[in-house]
Amino acid sequence: MTLTSEDFLLAAKRAEISTLKQLLVSSGLVTWVTDLIHELQRERGLSNIYLVSHGQRFARQRLDELEATKQAECVFREALSLLELDSDSPSSARLFRSLSFVLHCLDELPALRLQINAQKLTADENTRLFNRTISGLLSVVFEAAGSVSDPDITHALVAMFNFVQGKEYSGQERALGVIGFAMGEFTKKQQIHIKTLQDAQQRCFDIFSSQAKVMPVDQWRQAESSEAAIEFNKLRNMIARFSHNDTLPTAISEVWYELSTHRIDDMRAIEKELEADLFHLCQQKIAKAEEDLRLHDNHVRELTDIDEPPTSVLSSFPDSINDPVKLTMTPGFNTNVASSISELVQRQAEHLEAMRDELRQARQALDERKLIEKAKGLLMQNQNINEEEAYRQIRQSAMDNKKRIIDIVRNIISVSDMLQLNDGDSTSLE
């Protein structure tokens, strides 16, 4: 059997549908991941209050949250069975590595909770260990975004990832604020850390606003201008103005937790909308691709059945010499079929051309984010600092050298690669 142009065109459409269906599974995975992240964020904050108060505050709420987290974890683990583990694509390999790390962290949670029960951990240690698990889950969302080739879906995933990341920074701010208010004081280091987290949130929400649809962006603006958000910002200012001579009532810790939780719950509602939009978008893309396949297949089949007299070679050339699609026919070739295939190829070429610039912009934002995450990881490893301090160094270096952040990031990665080749052990921002 000799394969023809329409065979490959239709095969390409079937492959597109297969990819979209797998993406639909990945979109479901993103939803279950964010559900688990949300519960872990709440458990982290409640556990901090429990530890700092030596088990006197939020003990019942923490036990209730443990059940909610365990349920979300169970649903997440069950959802993993939907993934195709025999995939050999590079993006799948990265996703599977992230999932392997996440499962390892989740397996360690029971032991962590026992330590919390026995008051054998500090709140800072508890925060660090929960951050590790949540960071692994965020990487799952990140890798799901990196495997998409459709610009609309890429925009949706980039918007979602940055919103979820901003929500996590907000959760870390809640956890650190709880510690300070429960202790009745904030160290200078804690104040700087919280301010860095606030800046990181704003950066994520700015990217979200540039990539998301109008409605979720408006929802976020309304949430940030609500009465609860205003009261929350008053407590933020209290932290920023705190000096070592001040004293804070420890009961404020519960007010801080309630207000910051209200803000994060508002984020979760928007997060749910983003997840639903992504799922529906995938369904729409699949339905459109399947309809295109059906129409193309039917059209070609109908035209093939039409009996037509032989034509000359010249009659089959395109009308314009500038036409990019030039099909050379032989006498006796069905020109209606040739014209149909030509139109299909042209439409496909025009569609790809229209997608290319938009997709490039969306993926550039994602690729730059990956480089930033890699550079932060290098600084954290080489200088034994946390994620917020690493980003603050990158940003400060960009300001000092009057360069873009992405230029500084590329330089860090380049220098690190050279140092590894030379067995070096430090990274420069210059």
Short mmCIF file of C-alpha atoms in Angstrom, two decimals:
data_model
loop_
_atom_site.label_atom_id
_atom_site.label_comp_id
_atom_site.label_asym_id
_atom_site.label_seq_id
_atom_site.Cartn_x
_atom_site.Cartn_y
_atom_site.Cartn_z
CA MET A 1 0.00 0.00 0.00
CA THR A 2 1.38 3.41 -1.01
CA LEU A 3 0.84 6.14 1.57
CA THR A 4 -0.47 9.48 0.32
CA SER A 5 -0.47 13.07 1.55
CA GLU A 6 -3.92 12.77 3.06
CA ASP A 7 -2.82 9.67 5.00
CA PHE A 8 -0.11 11.65 6.78
CA LEU A 9 -2.33 14.71 7.24
CA LEU A 10 -5.01 12.64 8.93
CA ALA A 11 -2.38 10.74 10.93
CA ALA A 12 -1.05 14.09 12.20
CA LYS A 13 -4.54 15.06 13.34
CA ARG A 14 -4.99 11.72 15.14
CA ALA A 15 -1.63 12.22 16.89
CA GLU A 16 -2.75 15.70 17.96
CA ILE A 17 -5.92 14.23 19.46
CA SER A 18 -3.92 11.58 21.32
CA THR A 19 -1.63 14.25 22.78
CA LEU A 20 -4.58 16.38 23.85
CA LYS A 21 -6.25 13.42 25.58
CA GLN A 22 -3.07 12.72 27.53
CA LEU A 23 -2.94 16.40 28.42
CA LEU A 24 -6.49 16.10 29.74
CA VAL A 25 -5.20 13.44 32.14
CA SER A 26 -2.32 15.74 33.11
CA SER A 27 -4.77 18.57 33.74
CA GLY A 28 -6.66 16.31 36.12
CA LEU A 29 -3.39 15.52 37.85
CA VAL A 30 -2.72 19.25 38.28
CA THR A 31 -6.08 19.59 40.03
CA TRP A 32 -5.32 16.79 42.48
CA VAL A 33 -1.84 18.18 43.09
CA THR A 34 -3.18 21.63 43.97
CA ASP A 35 -5.78 20.05 46.28
CA LEU A 36 -3.00 18.30 48.18
CA ILE A 37 -0.82 21.43 48.22
CA HIS A 38 -3.67 23.44 49.75
CA GLU A 39 -4.19 20.95 52.59
CA LEU A 40 -0.45 20.67 53.29
CA GLN A 41 -0.25 24.46 53.46
CA ARG A 42 -2.97 24.52 56.10
CA GLU A 43 -1.36 21.68 58.04
CA ARG A 44 1.97 23.51 57.99
CA GLY A 45 0.47 26.68 59.48
CA LEU A 46 -1.54 24.87 62.15
CA SER A 47 1.44 22.72 63.09
CA ASN A 48 3.55 25.85 63.59
CA ILE A 49 1.02 27.34 66.00
CA TYR A 50 0.81 23.98 67.77
CA LEU A 51 4.61 23.81 68.15
CA VAL A 52 5.18 27.42 69.21
CA SER A 53 2.36 27.24 71.79
CA HIS A 54 3.68 23.88 73.07
CA GLY A 55 0.47 22.14 72.08
CA GLN A 56 -1.87 24.67 73.73
CA ARG A 57 -3.34 26.23 70.58
CA PHE A 58 -5.13 24.80 67.55
CA ALA A 59 -4.68 21.19 68.67
CA ARG A 60 -8.20 20.19 67.58
CA GLN A 61 -8.00 22.15 64.32
CA ARG A 62 -4.70 20.46 63.54
CA LEU A 63 -6.18 16.98 64.07
CA ASP A 64 -9.10 17.85 61.76
CA GLU A 65 -6.66 19.09 59.15
CA LEU A 66 -4.59 15.90 59.36
CA GLU A 67 -7.64 13.95 58.20
CA ALA A 68 -8.25 16.38 55.33
CA THR A 69 -4.61 16.13 54.23
CA LYS A 70 -4.64 12.33 54.38
CA GLN A 71 -7.79 12.25 52.25
CA ALA A 72 -6.25 14.58 49.64
CA GLU A 73 -3.10 12.44 49.61
CA CYS A 74 -5.17 9.29 49.06
CA VAL A 75 -6.99 10.85 46.08
CA PHE A 76 -3.66 12.05 44.65
CA ARG A 77 -2.08 8.61 44.89
CA GLU A 78 -5.10 7.00 43.23
CA ALA A 79 -4.94 9.55 40.41
CA LEU A 80 -1.37 8.53 39.57
CA SER A 81 -2.69 5.22 38.22
CA LEU A 82 -4.17 7.13 35.26
CA LEU A 83 -0.74 8.13 33.98
CA GLU A 84 0.92 6.21 31.16
CA LEU A 85 4.15 4.98 32.77
CA ASP A 86 5.51 3.55 29.52
CA SER A 87 5.91 7.00 27.93
CA ASP A 88 9.47 7.66 26.77
CA SER A 89 9.25 11.43 26.13
CA PRO A 90 11.75 13.75 27.90
CA SER A 91 8.91 15.71 29.53
CA SER A 92 7.45 12.50 30.93
CA ALA A 93 10.85 11.54 32.35
CA ARG A 94 11.07 14.85 34.24
CA LEU A 95 7.48 14.52 35.44
CA PHE A 96 8.07 10.98 36.70
CA ARG A 97 11.24 12.05 38.57
CA SER A 98 9.25 14.81 40.27
CA LEU A 99 6.52 12.34 41.22
CA SER A 100 9.09 9.92 42.60
CA PHE A 101 10.49 12.65 44.85
CA VAL A 102 7.00 13.70 45.97
CA LEU A 103 6.02 10.15 46.93
CA HIS A 104 9.23 9.82 48.95
CA CYS A 105 8.36 13.02 50.84
CA LEU A 106 4.78 11.88 51.44
CA ASP A 107 6.04 8.57 52.81
CA GLU A 108 8.00 10.56 55.43
CA LEU A 109 4.99 12.59 56.62
CA PRO A 110 3.78 10.10 59.29
CA ALA A 111 7.18 10.23 61.04
CA LEU A 112 7.17 14.04 60.81
CA ARG A 113 3.75 14.21 62.44
CA LEU A 114 4.88 12.00 65.29
CA GLN A 115 7.77 14.38 65.95
CA ILE A 116 5.31 17.29 66.00
CA ASN A 117 3.08 15.44 68.44
CA ALA A 118 6.07 14.87 70.73
CA GLN A 119 7.21 18.53 70.38
CA LYS A 120 10.58 17.35 69.06
CA LEU A 121 10.72 19.86 66.22
CA THR A 122 11.03 23.63 66.11
CA ALA A 123 8.53 25.59 64.03
CA ASP A 124 11.33 26.59 61.65
CA GLU A 125 12.31 22.94 61.11
CA ASN A 126 8.66 22.02 60.58
CA THR A 127 8.27 24.79 57.98
CA ARG A 128 11.38 23.66 56.12
CA LEU A 129 10.22 20.03 55.92
CA PHE A 130 6.73 20.92 54.72
CA ASN A 131 8.21 23.37 52.21
CA ARG A 132 10.26 20.52 50.76
CA THR A 133 7.18 18.40 50.09
CA ILE A 134 5.16 21.29 48.69
CA SER A 135 8.07 22.34 46.48
CA GLY A 136 8.14 18.84 45.01
CA LEU A 137 4.41 19.02 44.27
CA LEU A 138 4.85 22.41 42.60
CA SER A 139 7.47 20.88 40.33
CA VAL A 140 4.82 18.41 39.14
CA VAL A 141 2.62 21.33 38.02
CA PHE A 142 5.70 22.92 36.47
CA GLU A 143 6.60 19.85 34.42
CA ALA A 144 3.01 19.49 33.24
CA ALA A 145 3.26 23.03 31.86
CA GLY A 146 6.53 22.27 30.11
CA SER A 147 5.14 19.50 27.90
CA VAL A 148 2.40 21.47 26.14
CA SER A 149 2.58 22.68 22.51
CA ASP A 150 -0.80 24.44 22.25
CA PRO A 151 -0.47 28.21 22.95
CA ASP A 152 -3.89 28.59 24.61
CA ILE A 153 -3.20 25.72 26.99
CA THR A 154 0.36 26.96 27.58
CA HIS A 155 -0.98 30.38 28.61
CA ALA A 156 -3.47 28.71 30.95
CA LEU A 157 -0.80 26.53 32.57
CA VAL A 158 1.71 29.38 32.91
CA ALA A 159 -0.99 31.49 34.58
CA MET A 160 -1.97 28.63 36.87
CA PHE A 161 1.59 27.72 37.82
CA ASN A 162 2.46 31.28 38.81
CA PHE A 163 -0.76 31.67 40.77
CA VAL A 164 -0.16 28.39 42.61
CA GLN A 165 3.45 29.43 43.28
CA GLY A 166 2.29 32.82 44.57
CA LYS A 167 -0.20 31.05 46.82
CA GLU A 168 2.61 28.90 48.21
CA TYR A 169 4.71 31.99 48.97
CA SER A 170 1.63 33.36 50.75
CA GLY A 171 1.39 30.11 52.71
CA GLN A 172 5.03 30.43 53.74
CA GLU A 173 4.35 34.03 54.82
CA ARG A 174 1.44 32.78 56.94
CA ALA A 175 3.66 30.11 58.52
CA LEU A 176 6.47 32.57 59.37
CA GLY A 177 4.06 35.23 60.60
CA VAL A 178 2.46 32.70 62.95
CA ILE A 179 5.86 31.95 64.48
CA GLY A 180 6.68 35.63 65.08
CA PHE A 181 3.30 36.62 66.48
CA ALA A 182 3.13 33.49 68.67
CA MET A 183 6.57 34.35 70.09
CA GLY A 184 5.56 38.00 70.58
CA GLU A 185 8.46 39.32 68.48
CA PHE A 186 10.09 39.29 65.06
CA THR A 187 13.81 39.09 64.42
CA LYS A 188 15.34 41.22 61.68
CA LYS A 189 15.99 38.05 59.69
CA GLN A 190 12.32 37.06 59.94
CA GLN A 191 11.24 40.53 58.80
CA ILE A 192 13.51 40.37 55.75
CA HIS A 193 12.33 36.86 54.95
CA ILE A 194 8.66 37.88 55.11
CA LYS A 195 9.29 40.96 52.95
CA THR A 196 11.06 38.76 50.39
CA LEU A 197 8.08 36.41 50.34
CA GLN A 198 5.75 39.34 49.76
CA ASP A 199 7.87 40.51 46.80
CA ALA A 200 7.93 36.97 45.41
CA GLN A 201 4.14 36.78 45.63
CA GLN A 202 3.77 40.03 43.73
CA ARG A 203 6.11 38.79 41.01
CA CYS A 204 4.06 35.61 40.56
CA PHE A 205 0.73 37.43 40.55
CA ASP A 206 2.03 39.92 37.97
CA ILE A 207 2.91 37.05 35.61
CA PHE A 208 -0.45 35.42 36.35
CA SER A 209 -2.24 38.66 35.47
CA SER A 210 -0.38 38.89 32.15
CA GLN A 211 -1.24 35.31 31.11
CA ALA A 212 -4.70 34.62 32.56
CA LYS A 213 -8.15 35.51 31.25
CA VAL A 214 -9.89 38.69 32.37
CA MET A 215 -12.33 37.10 34.84
CA PRO A 216 -9.86 35.37 37.22
CA VAL A 217 -7.65 38.47 37.16
CA ASP A 218 -10.63 40.61 38.20
CA GLN A 219 -11.51 38.11 40.92
CA TRP A 220 -7.99 38.41 42.30
CA ARG A 221 -8.09 42.21 42.27
CA GLN A 222 -11.40 42.17 44.14
CA ALA A 223 -10.00 39.75 46.72
CA GLU A 224 -6.96 41.99 47.31
CA SER A 225 -9.19 45.03 47.87
CA SER A 226 -11.60 43.31 50.29
CA GLU A 227 -12.02 44.36 53.93
CA ALA A 228 -10.24 41.22 55.14
CA ALA A 229 -7.29 41.98 52.83
CA ILE A 230 -7.09 45.52 54.24
CA GLU A 231 -6.96 44.17 57.81
CA PHE A 232 -4.35 41.62 56.75
CA ASN A 233 -2.16 44.37 55.29
CA LYS A 234 -2.36 46.22 58.62
CA LEU A 235 -0.76 43.20 60.30
CA ARG A 236 1.83 43.08 57.52
CA ASN A 237 2.71 46.70 58.30
CA MET A 238 2.91 45.82 62.00
CA ILE A 239 5.55 43.20 61.17
CA ALA A 240 7.49 45.63 58.96
CA ARG A 241 7.52 48.35 61.68
CA PHE A 242 8.39 46.03 64.57
CA SER A 243 11.57 46.89 66.48
CA HIS A 244 13.38 44.95 69.21
CA ASN A 245 11.94 47.27 71.90
CA ASP A 246 8.34 46.44 70.93
CA THR A 247 6.13 43.75 72.43
CA LEU A 248 3.27 41.96 70.70
CA PRO A 249 0.33 40.13 72.35
CA THR A 250 0.76 36.47 71.43
CA ALA A 251 -3.00 36.18 70.82
CA ILE A 252 -2.48 38.15 67.59
CA SER A 253 -1.08 34.94 66.12
CA GLU A 254 -4.60 33.56 65.82
CA VAL A 255 -5.85 36.76 64.18
CA TRP A 256 -2.94 36.64 61.74
CA TYR A 257 -3.66 33.00 60.95
CA GLU A 258 -7.37 33.62 60.37
CA LEU A 259 -6.82 36.65 58.11
CA SER A 260 -4.03 35.07 56.09
CA THR A 261 -6.09 31.87 55.80
CA HIS A 262 -9.04 33.91 54.52
CA ARG A 263 -6.75 35.39 51.86
CA ILE A 264 -5.38 31.98 50.89
CA ASP A 265 -8.90 30.53 50.74
CA ASP A 266 -9.79 33.33 48.29
CA MET A 267 -6.79 32.24 46.24
CA ARG A 268 -7.98 28.64 46.37
CA ALA A 269 -11.36 29.66 44.94
CA ILE A 270 -9.59 31.36 42.02
CA GLU A 271 -7.28 28.38 41.69
CA LYS A 272 -10.34 26.14 41.32
CA GLU A 273 -11.64 28.40 38.54
CA LEU A 274 -8.30 28.18 36.75
CA GLU A 275 -8.35 24.39 37.03
CA ALA A 276 -11.90 24.19 35.65
CA ASP A 277 -11.03 26.54 32.78
CA LEU A 278 -8.00 24.41 31.92
CA PHE A 279 -10.03 21.21 31.94
CA HIS A 280 -12.76 22.70 29.74
CA LEU A 281 -10.14 24.16 27.40
CA CYS A 282 -8.60 20.72 26.91
CA GLN A 283 -12.04 19.24 26.25
CA GLN A 284 -12.80 21.94 23.69
CA LYS A 285 -9.49 21.37 21.92
CA ILE A 286 -10.15 17.62 21.73
CA ALA A 287 -13.70 18.14 20.41
CA LYS A 288 -12.44 20.61 17.79
CA ALA A 289 -9.64 18.29 16.67
CA GLU A 290 -11.98 15.31 16.46
CA GLU A 291 -14.47 17.32 14.41
CA ASP A 292 -11.69 18.50 12.09
CA LEU A 293 -10.58 14.91 11.64
CA ARG A 294 -14.11 13.75 10.87
CA LEU A 295 -14.73 16.55 8.35
CA HIS A 296 -11.35 16.10 6.66
CA ASP A 297 -11.76 12.34 6.48
CA ASN A 298 -15.30 12.58 5.10
CA HIS A 299 -14.40 15.31 2.63
CA VAL A 300 -11.47 13.41 1.17
CA ARG A 301 -13.50 10.19 1.02
CA GLU A 302 -16.39 11.91 -0.81
CA LEU A 303 -14.11 13.59 -3.33
CA THR A 304 -12.23 10.38 -4.01
CA ASP A 305 -15.51 8.73 -5.10
CA ILE A 306 -16.19 11.38 -7.75
CA ASP A 307 -15.34 10.23 -11.27
CA GLU A 308 -13.69 12.99 -13.30
CA PRO A 309 -12.13 13.09 -16.79
CA PRO A 310 -8.34 13.17 -17.04
CA THR A 311 -6.74 16.63 -16.93
CA SER A 312 -3.48 18.06 -18.13
CA VAL A 313 -0.56 18.83 -15.87
CA LEU A 314 -0.93 22.60 -16.42
CA SER A 315 -4.54 22.69 -15.24
CA SER A 316 -3.55 21.43 -11.80
CA PHE A 317 -1.15 24.26 -10.90
CA PRO A 318 -2.24 26.84 -8.31
CA ASP A 319 -3.85 30.02 -9.65
CA SER A 320 -1.07 32.30 -8.35
CA ILE A 321 2.64 31.86 -8.91
CA ASN A 322 3.08 33.18 -5.35
CA ASP A 323 0.97 30.40 -3.88
CA PRO A 324 3.24 28.62 -1.34
CA VAL A 325 1.51 25.29 -1.93
CA LYS A 326 2.43 23.85 -5.37
CA LEU A 327 1.26 20.32 -6.10
CA THR A 328 2.52 18.61 -9.26
CA MET A 329 -0.19 16.35 -10.72
CA THR A 330 -0.11 13.63 -13.33
CA PRO A 331 -2.76 13.18 -16.08
CA GLY A 332 -5.78 11.36 -14.71
CA PHE A 333 -5.31 12.70 -11.13
CA ASN A 334 -8.56 13.77 -9.48
CA THR A 335 -8.22 17.56 -9.24
CA ASN A 336 -10.97 17.91 -6.65
CA VAL A 337 -9.02 15.64 -4.34
CA ALA A 338 -5.82 17.55 -5.06
CA SER A 339 -7.56 20.86 -4.41
CA SER A 340 -8.98 19.56 -1.15
CA ILE A 341 -5.60 18.33 0.04
CA SER A 342 -4.01 21.62 -1.02
CA GLU A 343 -6.57 23.56 1.01
CA LEU A 344 -6.07 21.33 4.03
CA VAL A 345 -2.29 21.74 3.87
CA GLN A 346 -2.63 25.51 3.42
CA ARG A 347 -4.97 25.84 6.36
CA GLN A 348 -2.67 23.73 8.46
CA ALA A 349 0.32 25.89 7.46
CA GLU A 350 -1.56 29.11 8.23
CA HIS A 351 -2.71 27.69 11.56
CA LEU A 352 0.84 26.73 12.53
CA GLU A 353 2.16 30.13 11.48
CA ALA A 354 -0.46 31.91 13.58
CA MET A 355 0.34 29.70 16.56
CA ARG A 356 4.09 30.07 16.35
CA ASP A 357 4.61 33.61 17.66
CA GLU A 358 2.04 33.25 20.41
CA LEU A 359 3.43 29.90 21.49
CA ARG A 360 6.98 31.27 21.45
CA GLN A 361 6.00 34.09 23.81
CA ALA A 362 4.16 31.80 26.19
CA ARG A 363 6.94 29.22 26.25
CA GLN A 364 9.58 31.94 26.67
CA ALA A 365 7.94 32.94 29.95
CA LEU A 366 7.97 29.30 31.02
CA ASP A 367 11.56 28.67 29.90
CA GLU A 368 12.80 31.79 31.68
CA ARG A 369 11.03 30.64 34.83
CA LYS A 370 12.82 27.29 34.60
CA LEU A 371 16.18 29.06 34.32
CA ILE A 372 15.37 31.25 37.34
CA GLU A 373 14.45 28.16 39.38
CA LYS A 374 17.70 26.45 38.33
CA ALA A 375 19.81 29.50 39.22
CA LYS A 376 18.11 29.79 42.61
CA GLY A 377 18.82 26.12 43.24
CA LEU A 378 22.52 26.60 42.44
CA LEU A 379 22.81 29.54 44.83
CA MET A 380 20.93 27.68 47.56
CA GLN A 381 23.26 24.70 47.20
CA ASN A 382 26.53 26.62 46.91
CA GLN A 383 25.85 29.29 49.53
CA ASN A 384 23.58 27.33 51.90
CA ILE A 385 20.80 29.93 51.71
CA ASN A 386 17.03 29.62 51.29
CA GLU A 387 15.02 30.22 48.15
CA GLU A 388 13.95 33.76 49.02
CA GLU A 389 17.52 34.85 49.80
CA ALA A 390 18.70 33.34 46.52
CA TYR A 391 16.15 35.31 44.52
CA ARG A 392 16.94 38.48 46.47
CA GLN A 393 20.62 38.11 45.49
CA ILE A 394 19.69 37.64 41.84
CA ARG A 395 17.41 40.67 41.85
CA GLN A 396 19.95 42.85 43.65
CA SER A 397 22.67 41.83 41.20
CA ALA A 398 20.40 42.75 38.28
CA MET A 399 19.81 46.17 39.80
CA ASP A 400 23.48 46.75 40.61
CA ASN A 401 24.64 45.74 37.14
CA LYS A 402 21.68 47.35 35.32
CA LYS A 403 20.82 44.08 33.63
CA ARG A 404 17.70 41.96 33.25
CA ILE A 405 17.12 39.23 35.81
CA ILE A 406 17.20 36.58 33.07
CA ASP A 407 20.67 37.80 31.99
CA ILE A 408 21.98 37.41 35.55
CA VAL A 409 20.36 33.98 35.77
CA ARG A 410 22.01 32.79 32.56
CA ASN A 411 25.37 34.05 33.85
CA ILE A 412 24.97 32.13 37.13
CA ILE A 413 24.22 28.92 35.26
CA SER A 414 27.09 29.48 32.81
CA VAL A 415 29.59 30.18 35.61
CA SER A 416 28.38 27.15 37.56
CA ASP A 417 28.86 24.92 34.51
CA MET A 418 32.41 26.21 34.04
CA LEU A 419 33.21 25.75 37.72
CA GLN A 420 31.97 22.17 37.58
CA LEU A 421 34.28 21.52 34.66
CA ASN A 422 37.15 22.97 36.68
CA ASP A 423 36.09 21.32 39.96
CA GLY A 424 35.20 24.74 41.38
CA ASP A 425 32.96 25.21 44.38
CA SER A 426 31.52 28.71 44.20
CA THR A 427 29.12 30.70 42.06
CA SER A 428 29.53 34.35 41.10
CA LEU A 429 26.82 36.89 40.33
CA GLU A 430 29.18 39.28 38.57
#
